[in-house]
mmCIF file of C-alpha atoms in Angstrom:
data_model
loop_
_atom_site.group_PDB
_atom_site.id
_atom_site.type_symbol
_atom_site.label_atom_id
_atom_site.label_comp_id
_atom_site.label_asym_id
_atom_site.label_seq_id
_atom_site.Cartn_x
_atom_site.Cartn_y
_atom_site.Cartn_z
ATOM 1 C CA ARG A 1 -14.547 -16.419 0.879
ATOM 2 C CA ALA A 2 -18.176 -17.073 0.281
ATOM 3 C CA LEU A 3 -20.097 -18.646 2.969
ATOM 4 C CA ALA A 4 -22.794 -20.995 1.444
ATOM 5 C CA PRO A 5 -26.336 -20.082 2.596
ATOM 6 C CA MET A 6 -27.803 -22.309 5.289
ATOM 7 C CA ARG A 7 -31.233 -23.078 6.246
ATOM 8 C CA MET A 8 -31.811 -22.733 9.906
ATOM 9 C CA GLY A 9 -34.069 -25.126 11.656
ATOM 10 C CA SER A 10 -34.615 -28.844 11.791
ATOM 11 C CA SER A 11 -32.459 -31.182 9.589
ATOM 12 C CA PRO A 12 -32.778 -34.658 8.545
ATOM 13 C CA GLU A 13 -29.344 -35.323 9.958
ATOM 14 C CA GLY A 14 -30.558 -33.913 13.333
ATOM 15 C CA GLU A 15 -28.932 -31.087 15.391
ATOM 16 C CA GLU A 16 -25.476 -32.549 15.274
ATOM 17 C CA GLY A 17 -25.383 -32.933 11.722
ATOM 18 C CA ALA A 18 -26.774 -29.300 11.273
ATOM 19 C CA LEU A 19 -23.927 -27.989 13.666
ATOM 20 C CA GLU A 20 -21.206 -29.788 11.843
ATOM 21 C CA LYS A 21 -22.301 -28.317 8.629
ATOM 22 C CA ALA A 22 -22.489 -24.869 10.208
ATOM 23 C CA GLN A 23 -19.006 -25.317 11.717
ATOM 24 C CA ALA A 24 -17.684 -26.260 8.370
ATOM 25 C CA ALA A 25 -19.340 -23.299 6.890
ATOM 26 C CA ALA A 26 -17.960 -20.920 9.527
ATOM 27 C CA LYS A 27 -14.447 -22.281 8.991
ATOM 28 C CA GLY A 28 -14.613 -21.199 5.386
ATOM 29 C CA VAL A 29 -15.163 -17.561 6.592
ATOM 30 C CA TYR A 30 -12.119 -17.763 8.871
ATOM 31 C CA ASP A 31 -10.043 -19.100 6.051
ATOM 32 C CA PHE A 32 -8.221 -16.001 4.742
ATOM 33 C CA VAL A 33 -5.075 -14.798 3.238
ATOM 34 C CA PHE A 34 -2.821 -12.032 4.933
ATOM 35 C CA GLN A 35 -2.619 -8.968 2.692
ATOM 36 C CA PRO A 36 -0.466 -5.838 3.061
ATOM 37 C CA ILE A 37 -2.194 -3.339 5.365
ATOM 38 C CA SER A 38 -5.522 -3.830 3.428
ATOM 39 C CA ILE A 39 -9.210 -4.631 4.352
ATOM 40 C CA SER A 40 -11.121 -7.550 3.139
ATOM 41 C CA LEU A 41 -14.671 -7.380 2.792
ATOM 42 C CA PRO A 42 -16.054 -10.625 1.410
ATOM 43 C CA CYS A 43 -19.777 -10.685 1.007
ATOM 44 C CA ALA A 44 -21.830 -13.621 0.093
ATOM 45 C CA ILE A 45 -25.419 -13.287 -1.129
ATOM 46 C CA GLY A 46 -27.591 -16.467 -1.789
ATOM 47 C CA TRP A 47 -31.084 -16.570 -3.470
ATOM 48 C CA TRP A 48 -33.624 -19.341 -3.351
ATOM 49 C CA VAL A 49 -36.803 -19.138 -5.351
ATOM 50 C CA PHE A 50 -39.587 -21.270 -4.173
ATOM 51 C CA GLY A 51 -42.797 -20.377 -6.105
ATOM 52 C CA SER A 52 -43.497 -16.765 -5.483
ATOM 53 C CA PHE A 53 -41.315 -16.550 -2.493
ATOM 54 C CA ILE A 54 -37.796 -15.212 -2.576
ATOM 55 C CA THR A 55 -35.533 -15.454 0.412
ATOM 56 C CA THR A 56 -32.332 -13.335 0.497
ATOM 57 C CA ALA A 57 -29.627 -13.732 2.971
ATOM 58 C CA ALA A 58 -26.273 -11.687 3.134
ATOM 59 C CA ILE A 59 -23.251 -12.043 5.237
ATOM 60 C CA ALA A 60 -20.649 -9.700 5.313
ATOM 61 C CA PHE A 61 -17.327 -9.957 7.387
ATOM 62 C CA SER A 62 -14.705 -7.330 7.749
ATOM 63 C CA LEU A 63 -11.077 -8.983 8.440
ATOM 64 C CA PHE A 64 -8.466 -6.197 9.228
ATOM 65 C CA THR A 65 -4.864 -7.810 8.915
ATOM 66 C CA ILE A 66 -1.206 -6.778 8.464
ATOM 67 C CA GLN A 67 0.859 -8.791 6.064
ATOM 68 C CA PHE A 68 3.093 -10.994 8.248
ATOM 69 C CA GLY A 69 4.263 -13.105 5.377
ATOM 70 C CA ASP A 70 3.328 -14.824 2.014
ATOM 71 C CA PRO A 71 2.098 -18.354 3.308
ATOM 72 C CA ARG A 72 -1.542 -18.794 3.426
ATOM 73 C CA VAL A 73 -3.214 -18.971 6.781
ATOM 74 C CA GLN A 74 -5.669 -21.896 7.342
ATOM 75 C CA PRO A 75 -6.462 -22.021 10.990
ATOM 76 C CA ASN A 76 -8.617 -24.937 12.169
ATOM 77 C CA ILE A 77 -11.485 -23.279 13.898
ATOM 78 C CA VAL A 78 -14.460 -24.699 15.142
ATOM 79 C CA ALA A 79 -17.374 -22.478 15.665
ATOM 80 C CA SER A 80 -19.146 -22.403 18.877
ATOM 81 C CA SER A 81 -22.801 -21.682 19.243
ATOM 82 C CA GLU A 82 -22.011 -18.253 20.480
ATOM 83 C CA GLU A 83 -19.992 -17.630 17.323
ATOM 84 C CA LEU A 84 -22.904 -18.799 15.257
ATOM 85 C CA GLY A 85 -25.288 -16.504 17.080
ATOM 86 C CA ASN A 86 -22.799 -13.671 16.289
ATOM 87 C CA TYR A 87 -22.941 -14.650 12.579
ATOM 88 C CA GLN A 88 -26.701 -14.452 12.462
ATOM 89 C CA LYS A 89 -26.481 -11.001 14.199
ATOM 90 C CA VAL A 90 -24.068 -9.855 11.558
ATOM 91 C CA GLU A 91 -26.434 -11.213 8.805
ATOM 92 C CA GLU A 92 -29.361 -9.113 10.248
ATOM 93 C CA GLU A 93 -27.224 -5.891 10.627
ATOM 94 C CA THR A 94 -26.138 -6.445 6.940
ATOM 95 C CA VAL A 95 -29.803 -6.890 5.704
ATOM 96 C CA LEU A 96 -30.435 -3.787 7.415
ATOM 97 C CA PHE A 97 -27.754 -1.916 5.878
ATOM 98 C CA ARG A 98 -28.909 -3.060 2.429
ATOM 99 C CA GLU A 99 -32.418 -1.873 3.186
ATOM 100 C CA ILE A 100 -31.212 1.557 4.327
ATOM 101 C CA LEU A 101 -29.321 1.912 1.028
ATOM 102 C CA ALA A 102 -32.296 0.673 -1.071
ATOM 103 C CA ASP A 103 -34.556 3.328 0.743
ATOM 104 C CA VAL A 104 -32.209 6.019 0.073
ATOM 105 C CA GLN A 105 -31.727 5.193 -3.598
ATOM 106 C CA ALA A 106 -35.454 5.062 -4.141
ATOM 107 C CA ALA A 107 -36.606 7.988 -1.873
ATOM 108 C CA TYR A 108 -33.701 10.634 -1.726
ATOM 109 C CA VAL A 109 -34.244 13.882 -3.576
ATOM 110 C CA ASP A 110 -30.966 13.541 -5.407
ATOM 111 C CA PRO A 111 -29.468 10.568 -7.169
ATOM 112 C CA VAL A 112 -27.040 8.649 -4.908
ATOM 113 C CA ASP A 113 -23.665 7.149 -5.999
ATOM 114 C CA SER A 114 -24.261 3.705 -4.008
ATOM 115 C CA GLU A 115 -20.430 3.012 -4.310
ATOM 116 C CA ARG A 116 -19.496 6.114 -2.634
ATOM 117 C CA PHE A 117 -22.269 5.704 -0.226
ATOM 118 C CA PHE A 118 -21.064 2.308 0.738
ATOM 119 C CA GLU A 119 -17.322 3.631 0.913
ATOM 120 C CA THR A 120 -18.461 6.398 3.141
ATOM 121 C CA GLY A 121 -20.360 4.179 5.544
ATOM 122 C CA VAL A 122 -17.312 1.557 5.788
ATOM 123 C CA LYS A 123 -14.653 4.300 6.286
ATOM 124 C CA ALA A 124 -16.777 5.807 9.115
ATOM 125 C CA MET A 125 -17.297 2.391 10.708
ATOM 126 C CA LEU A 126 -13.385 1.426 10.521
ATOM 127 C CA GLY A 127 -12.641 5.148 11.714
ATOM 128 C CA SER A 128 -14.371 4.366 14.933
ATOM 129 C CA LEU A 129 -11.852 1.747 15.722
ATOM 130 C CA ASP A 130 -8.593 3.605 15.648
ATOM 131 C CA PRO A 131 -6.855 5.909 13.007
ATOM 132 C CA TYR A 132 -4.837 3.246 11.346
ATOM 133 C CA THR A 133 -7.599 0.665 10.287
ATOM 134 C CA GLU A 134 -8.672 1.818 6.905
ATOM 135 C CA PHE A 135 -10.718 0.686 3.791
ATOM 136 C CA GLU A 136 -9.032 0.953 0.472
ATOM 137 C CA ASN A 137 -10.955 0.935 -2.879
ATOM 138 C CA ASN A 138 -9.481 -0.776 -5.933
ATOM 139 C CA LYS A 139 -7.595 2.395 -7.017
ATOM 140 C CA GLU A 140 -6.112 2.940 -3.538
ATOM 141 C CA SER A 141 -5.343 -0.755 -3.454
ATOM 142 C CA GLU A 142 -3.313 -0.476 -6.859
ATOM 143 C CA ASP A 143 -1.347 2.570 -5.278
ATOM 144 C CA LEU A 144 -0.528 0.278 -2.424
ATOM 145 C CA ASP A 145 0.682 -2.372 -4.597
ATOM 146 C CA ILE A 146 3.058 -0.008 -6.358
ATOM 147 C CA MET A 147 4.367 1.030 -2.981
ATOM 148 C CA THR A 148 4.716 -2.522 -1.705
ATOM 149 C CA TYR A 149 6.231 -4.134 -4.668
ATOM 150 C CA GLY A 150 7.977 -0.939 -6.247
ATOM 151 C CA ARG A 151 6.986 -1.689 -9.653
ATOM 152 C CA TYR A 152 4.384 -0.255 -11.991
ATOM 153 C CA GLY A 153 3.799 0.383 -15.779
ATOM 154 C CA GLY A 154 4.942 3.920 -16.518
ATOM 155 C CA VAL A 155 6.776 6.103 -18.813
ATOM 156 C CA GLY A 156 9.686 7.221 -16.553
ATOM 157 C CA LEU A 157 8.631 10.650 -15.734
ATOM 158 C CA THR A 158 8.871 12.580 -12.503
ATOM 159 C CA ILE A 159 6.414 15.464 -12.489
ATOM 160 C CA GLY A 160 5.458 18.261 -9.869
ATOM 161 C CA SER A 161 3.646 21.538 -9.589
ATOM 162 C CA ASP A 162 5.402 24.555 -11.223
ATOM 163 C CA THR A 163 6.140 27.881 -9.307
ATOM 164 C CA LYS A 164 5.281 31.437 -9.948
ATOM 165 C CA TYR A 165 6.148 34.898 -8.563
ATOM 166 C CA ASP A 166 3.175 36.394 -6.386
ATOM 167 C CA ALA A 167 3.469 40.158 -6.501
ATOM 168 C CA ALA A 168 1.265 40.810 -3.577
ATOM 169 C CA LYS A 169 3.324 38.579 -1.358
ATOM 170 C CA ASN A 170 6.674 39.298 -2.978
ATOM 171 C CA THR A 171 7.490 35.662 -2.981
ATOM 172 C CA ILE A 172 7.644 32.431 -5.048
ATOM 173 C CA VAL A 173 4.569 30.260 -4.623
ATOM 174 C CA ARG A 174 3.454 26.958 -6.032
ATOM 175 C CA ASP A 175 1.486 27.193 -9.254
ATOM 176 C CA ASP A 176 -0.987 23.997 -9.525
ATOM 177 C CA SER A 177 -2.207 25.014 -12.880
ATOM 178 C CA ARG A 178 1.071 24.142 -14.539
ATOM 179 C CA PHE A 179 2.883 20.932 -14.141
ATOM 180 C CA LEU A 180 6.647 20.697 -14.625
ATOM 181 C CA VAL A 181 8.911 17.742 -15.608
ATOM 182 C CA VAL A 182 11.215 17.256 -12.765
ATOM 183 C CA GLY A 183 13.017 14.232 -14.076
ATOM 184 C CA ALA A 184 12.964 12.025 -17.196
ATOM 185 C CA LEU A 185 14.606 8.663 -17.058
ATOM 186 C CA GLU A 186 17.048 7.292 -19.683
ATOM 187 C CA GLY A 187 15.330 4.449 -21.519
ATOM 188 C CA TYR A 188 11.930 5.929 -21.025
ATOM 189 C CA ALA A 189 10.686 9.436 -21.459
ATOM 190 C CA TRP A 190 14.235 10.863 -21.969
ATOM 191 C CA ASP A 191 14.671 8.635 -25.149
ATOM 192 C CA ALA A 192 11.204 10.139 -26.443
ATOM 193 C CA GLY A 193 12.474 13.712 -26.241
ATOM 194 C CA LEU A 194 11.298 15.029 -22.849
ATOM 195 C CA ARG A 195 13.690 16.943 -20.664
ATOM 196 C CA THR A 196 13.628 18.403 -17.248
ATOM 197 C CA GLY A 197 12.002 21.814 -17.074
ATOM 198 C CA ASP A 198 9.427 21.036 -19.873
ATOM 199 C CA HIS A 199 5.752 21.794 -18.981
ATOM 200 C CA ILE A 200 3.058 19.169 -19.655
ATOM 201 C CA VAL A 201 -0.056 20.724 -21.181
ATOM 202 C CA GLY A 202 -1.929 17.569 -22.573
ATOM 203 C CA ILE A 203 -2.220 13.723 -22.348
ATOM 204 C CA ASP A 204 -3.776 11.816 -25.051
ATOM 205 C CA GLY A 205 -5.184 14.996 -26.660
ATOM 206 C CA GLN A 206 -7.013 15.915 -23.494
ATOM 207 C CA GLN A 207 -5.962 19.267 -21.703
ATOM 208 C CA ILE A 208 -4.952 18.768 -18.221
ATOM 209 C CA LYS A 209 -5.155 22.252 -16.792
ATOM 210 C CA GLY A 210 -7.307 22.161 -13.658
ATOM 211 C CA LYS A 211 -6.545 18.661 -12.913
ATOM 212 C CA LYS A 212 -4.829 17.515 -9.819
ATOM 213 C CA LEU A 213 -1.299 15.931 -9.837
ATOM 214 C CA LYS A 214 -2.566 12.590 -8.863
ATOM 215 C CA GLU A 215 -5.004 12.540 -11.806
ATOM 216 C CA ILE A 216 -2.024 13.274 -14.239
ATOM 217 C CA THR A 217 0.068 10.566 -12.761
ATOM 218 C CA ASP A 218 -2.795 8.230 -13.201
ATOM 219 C CA MET A 219 -3.351 9.249 -16.706
ATOM 220 C CA LEU A 220 0.492 8.671 -17.568
ATOM 221 C CA ARG A 221 0.515 5.082 -15.944
ATOM 222 C CA GLY A 222 -0.923 2.040 -17.531
ATOM 223 C CA PRO A 223 -0.204 -1.654 -18.571
ATOM 224 C CA PRO A 224 3.372 -2.015 -20.033
ATOM 225 C CA GLY A 225 3.333 -2.279 -23.716
ATOM 226 C CA THR A 226 0.885 0.560 -24.284
ATOM 227 C CA ASP A 227 1.538 4.081 -25.660
ATOM 228 C CA VAL A 228 0.521 7.465 -24.337
ATOM 229 C CA SER A 229 0.818 10.689 -26.243
ATOM 230 C CA VAL A 230 2.076 13.787 -24.346
ATOM 231 C CA SER A 231 1.941 17.460 -25.404
ATOM 232 C CA PHE A 232 4.390 19.970 -23.614
ATOM 233 C CA ASP A 233 5.772 23.279 -23.944
ATOM 234 C CA ARG A 234 9.531 24.211 -23.560
ATOM 235 C CA ASP A 235 11.063 27.406 -22.520
ATOM 236 C CA GLY A 236 12.889 29.039 -25.538
ATOM 237 C CA VAL A 237 10.937 27.000 -28.238
ATOM 238 C CA LYS A 238 8.018 28.434 -29.912
ATOM 239 C CA GLY A 239 4.732 26.339 -30.065
ATOM 240 C CA GLU A 240 3.411 23.275 -28.374
ATOM 241 C CA GLN A 241 5.189 20.051 -29.081
ATOM 242 C CA SER A 242 4.070 16.446 -28.608
ATOM 243 C CA THR A 243 5.559 12.972 -28.401
ATOM 244 C CA VAL A 244 4.589 9.468 -27.908
ATOM 245 C CA LEU A 245 5.731 7.698 -24.924
ATOM 246 C CA HIS A 246 5.887 3.985 -24.456
ATOM 247 C CA ARG A 247 4.998 2.404 -21.180
ATOM 248 C CA LYS A 248 7.407 -0.107 -19.747
ATOM 249 C CA LEU A 249 7.737 -1.858 -16.456
ATOM 250 C CA VAL A 250 9.317 0.884 -14.051
ATOM 251 C CA GLU A 251 11.023 -0.333 -10.961
ATOM 252 C CA ILE A 252 11.488 2.217 -8.062
ATOM 253 C CA PRO A 253 14.709 1.753 -6.060
ATOM 254 C CA ASN A 254 14.142 1.629 -2.311
ATOM 255 C CA VAL A 255 17.724 2.789 -1.713
ATOM 256 C CA PRO A 256 18.172 5.494 -4.357
ATOM 257 C CA LEU A 257 21.403 6.685 -2.859
ATOM 258 C CA ALA A 258 24.402 4.733 -1.052
ATOM 259 C CA ARG A 259 27.988 6.305 -0.893
ATOM 260 C CA LEU A 260 30.923 6.918 1.131
ATOM 261 C CA ILE A 261 30.711 10.742 2.573
ATOM 262 C CA GLY A 262 33.687 12.917 3.305
ATOM 263 C CA ASP A 263 37.197 11.647 2.852
ATOM 264 C CA PRO A 264 36.871 8.062 1.693
ATOM 265 C CA LYS A 265 39.683 7.222 4.126
ATOM 266 C CA ASP A 266 37.324 8.003 7.044
ATOM 267 C CA ALA A 267 35.102 5.065 5.770
ATOM 268 C CA ASN A 268 31.675 6.734 6.797
ATOM 269 C CA GLY A 269 29.047 5.287 4.726
ATOM 270 C CA TYR A 270 25.591 6.937 3.987
ATOM 271 C CA ILE A 271 22.346 4.906 2.941
ATOM 272 C CA MET A 272 19.101 6.809 1.910
ATOM 273 C CA LEU A 273 16.086 4.424 2.315
ATOM 274 C CA LYS A 274 13.048 5.775 0.999
ATOM 275 C CA SER A 275 10.348 2.860 1.461
ATOM 276 C CA PHE A 276 9.935 -0.560 2.983
ATOM 277 C CA ALA A 277 8.830 -2.787 -0.034
ATOM 278 C CA SER A 278 9.580 -6.397 -0.616
ATOM 279 C CA GLU A 279 13.100 -5.827 -1.822
ATOM 280 C CA SER A 280 14.187 -3.215 0.792
ATOM 281 C CA GLY A 281 16.072 -5.700 3.044
ATOM 282 C CA LYS A 282 18.052 -6.882 0.064
ATOM 283 C CA GLU A 283 18.787 -3.532 -1.235
ATOM 284 C CA VAL A 284 20.104 -2.183 1.944
ATOM 285 C CA LYS A 285 22.302 -5.231 2.501
ATOM 286 C CA ASN A 286 23.710 -4.871 -0.902
ATOM 287 C CA ALA A 287 24.450 -1.258 -0.191
ATOM 288 C CA ILE A 288 26.275 -2.151 3.098
ATOM 289 C CA ARG A 289 28.459 -4.632 1.228
ATOM 290 C CA GLN A 290 29.255 -2.392 -1.649
ATOM 291 C CA LEU A 291 30.183 0.338 0.954
ATOM 292 C CA LYS A 292 32.400 -1.959 2.677
ATOM 293 C CA ALA A 293 34.042 -3.063 -0.544
ATOM 294 C CA GLN A 294 34.959 0.682 -1.296
ATOM 295 C CA ALA A 295 36.233 1.336 2.495
ATOM 296 C CA PRO A 296 39.937 0.996 3.340
ATOM 297 C CA ASN A 297 40.517 -2.367 4.855
ATOM 298 C CA LYS A 298 37.022 -3.363 3.969
ATOM 299 C CA ARG A 299 35.599 -1.914 7.025
ATOM 300 C CA LEU A 300 33.268 0.975 7.818
ATOM 301 C CA ASN A 301 33.851 3.344 10.799
ATOM 302 C CA SER A 302 30.324 4.609 10.841
ATOM 303 C CA VAL A 303 26.987 4.315 8.785
ATOM 304 C CA ILE A 304 24.244 6.697 8.346
ATOM 305 C CA LEU A 305 20.855 5.149 7.739
ATOM 306 C CA ASP A 306 18.647 8.067 6.564
ATOM 307 C CA LEU A 307 14.843 7.356 7.327
ATOM 308 C CA ARG A 308 13.710 11.042 7.069
ATOM 309 C CA GLY A 309 10.462 11.147 4.943
ATOM 310 C CA ASN A 310 10.203 7.247 4.944
ATOM 311 C CA PRO A 311 6.321 6.608 5.336
ATOM 312 C CA GLY A 312 7.165 2.754 5.982
ATOM 313 C CA GLY A 313 5.626 -0.172 4.410
ATOM 314 C CA LEU A 314 5.824 -4.034 4.843
ATOM 315 C CA LEU A 315 6.507 -5.293 8.335
ATOM 316 C CA THR A 316 8.603 -8.035 6.942
ATOM 317 C CA ALA A 317 10.695 -5.550 5.035
ATOM 318 C CA ALA A 318 11.273 -3.755 8.425
ATOM 319 C CA VAL A 319 12.493 -7.131 9.909
ATOM 320 C CA ASP A 320 14.884 -7.924 6.906
ATOM 321 C CA VAL A 321 16.371 -4.330 7.268
ATOM 322 C CA ALA A 322 16.863 -4.292 10.882
ATOM 323 C CA GLU A 323 18.736 -7.538 10.899
ATOM 324 C CA ALA A 324 21.399 -5.969 9.049
ATOM 325 C CA PHE A 325 22.239 -4.074 12.195
ATOM 326 C CA LEU A 326 21.324 -6.441 14.965
ATOM 327 C CA ASP A 327 22.911 -9.236 16.723
ATOM 328 C CA PRO A 328 21.671 -12.832 15.838
ATOM 329 C CA ALA A 329 18.112 -13.572 17.000
ATOM 330 C CA ALA A 330 17.803 -10.027 18.539
ATOM 331 C CA PRO A 331 14.089 -9.098 18.987
ATOM 332 C CA VAL A 332 12.874 -6.522 16.345
ATOM 333 C CA VAL A 333 9.103 -6.264 16.735
ATOM 334 C CA SER A 334 5.983 -8.038 18.066
ATOM 335 C CA THR A 335 2.354 -7.777 17.115
ATOM 336 C CA MET A 336 -0.723 -8.537 19.430
ATOM 337 C CA GLY A 337 -3.638 -10.746 18.417
ATOM 338 C CA ARG A 338 -6.693 -12.232 20.258
ATOM 339 C CA THR A 339 -7.631 -15.162 18.055
ATOM 340 C CA ALA A 340 -6.180 -18.273 16.651
ATOM 341 C CA ALA A 341 -6.622 -16.900 13.102
ATOM 342 C CA ALA A 342 -4.661 -13.675 14.121
ATOM 343 C CA PRO A 343 -2.460 -14.577 16.885
ATOM 344 C CA SER A 344 0.300 -12.732 18.797
ATOM 345 C CA LEU A 345 3.646 -12.941 17.040
ATOM 346 C CA ALA A 346 7.257 -11.972 17.777
ATOM 347 C CA TYR A 347 9.739 -11.266 15.083
ATOM 348 C CA SER A 348 13.544 -11.341 15.434
ATOM 349 C CA ALA A 349 16.611 -10.945 13.455
ATOM 350 C CA SER A 350 18.120 -13.886 11.585
ATOM 351 C CA ARG A 351 20.812 -16.090 13.115
ATOM 352 C CA GLU A 352 23.319 -15.136 10.395
ATOM 353 C CA GLY A 353 24.403 -12.097 12.248
ATOM 354 C CA PRO A 354 24.683 -8.445 11.293
ATOM 355 C CA LEU A 355 26.515 -6.996 8.567
ATOM 356 C CA ILE A 356 27.646 -4.137 10.796
ATOM 357 C CA PRO A 357 30.155 -5.048 13.420
ATOM 358 C CA LYS A 358 29.428 -3.729 16.943
ATOM 359 C CA ASP A 359 32.492 -1.315 16.797
ATOM 360 C CA THR A 360 30.933 0.351 13.719
ATOM 361 C CA LYS A 361 29.007 3.580 14.632
ATOM 362 C CA VAL A 362 25.339 3.497 13.562
ATOM 363 C CA ILE A 363 23.323 6.757 13.080
ATOM 364 C CA VAL A 364 19.761 6.815 12.188
ATOM 365 C CA LEU A 365 18.139 9.983 10.863
ATOM 366 C CA THR A 366 14.383 10.361 11.400
ATOM 367 C CA SER A 367 11.883 13.153 10.860
ATOM 368 C CA GLY A 368 8.202 14.025 11.699
ATOM 369 C CA SER A 369 7.185 11.972 8.597
ATOM 370 C CA THR A 370 9.190 8.869 9.520
ATOM 371 C CA ALA A 371 6.441 6.463 10.060
ATOM 372 C CA SER A 372 5.384 2.679 10.321
ATOM 373 C CA ALA A 373 8.021 0.297 9.452
ATOM 374 C CA ALA A 374 10.586 2.914 9.649
ATOM 375 C CA GLU A 375 9.760 3.743 13.104
ATOM 376 C CA ILE A 376 10.167 0.009 13.899
ATOM 377 C CA VAL A 377 13.549 -0.265 12.408
ATOM 378 C CA ALA A 378 14.705 2.996 14.235
ATOM 379 C CA GLY A 379 13.510 1.637 17.607
ATOM 380 C CA ALA A 380 14.704 -1.878 17.100
ATOM 381 C CA ILE A 381 18.394 -0.290 16.288
ATOM 382 C CA GLN A 382 18.198 2.094 19.198
#
């Protein structure tokens, strides 16, 4: 939030009136919204022009938070004299940073990308705290939103790097210069004629050779309702082909697979959970209900929860998933904070009770890439 510029010094209202105004302004700084694993860097710059004098004041605050829920947090905080002193110190350091940037832009031998320069500085600053506090630019924030909400505007294509034979090594290696269609969804790219095994060679008239896979993915995505043209080669078909793909809202399932394994009479269920987005808990609970409905006597002998390769996601989603396996009000996870704005919190399962009875065996599969919210669920169940 923007902090209104304040003139420091005497005031018609006296010191008490000035302090009240300063405290009110400071409270505005602390009013913020929890966002999913993101960094908020609000910066307010006020300009006053009095004759030929220009005074510039800038205040930047980094607020590092993990999403604990959707409600807005509006703590009632009164700033102390010590805190006001800290604000002034931050202001001085921010002005110094701006002056350094201006000097580099004016005097460095090569042109300087100010945005990249700023991001590098912020990332280094946050990296000094711990490995998990990160700054995300606009593009990275968009990617995080896709992971968090499981929806984006796309064409329903799954693509990956092709492979080729390396005679020197006598083995098959990845070929990053060619991109293969791994999957085409019906209702999306499939309907436009693309098939698994096709090679993408161009997008919107632009050749993609030499580009990275992430760049190609970004080129295919866009607002729902827009079109993108794709050129491709197909084995056994002479010449390059092209088609127009219509972007639609693509929803990524968090539970891509849930089924009974082995002999159905054994009633052993398997659930693959690939991410912890806003609907993960709902999808896992629905999968358990469907498996129980398919099992003899409507009871499962065992459930395998596959979290291998799951990178995690929302903390609230971890709680939603864990409570399907835990006793009512059982502890799931706690977080530690040091201020009224970011207090210590404890999360527990709901009082409705688990969908999995105690006599049902639960097996949780993890791997070296099981992380974050996935680790929380594995630990809570264990």
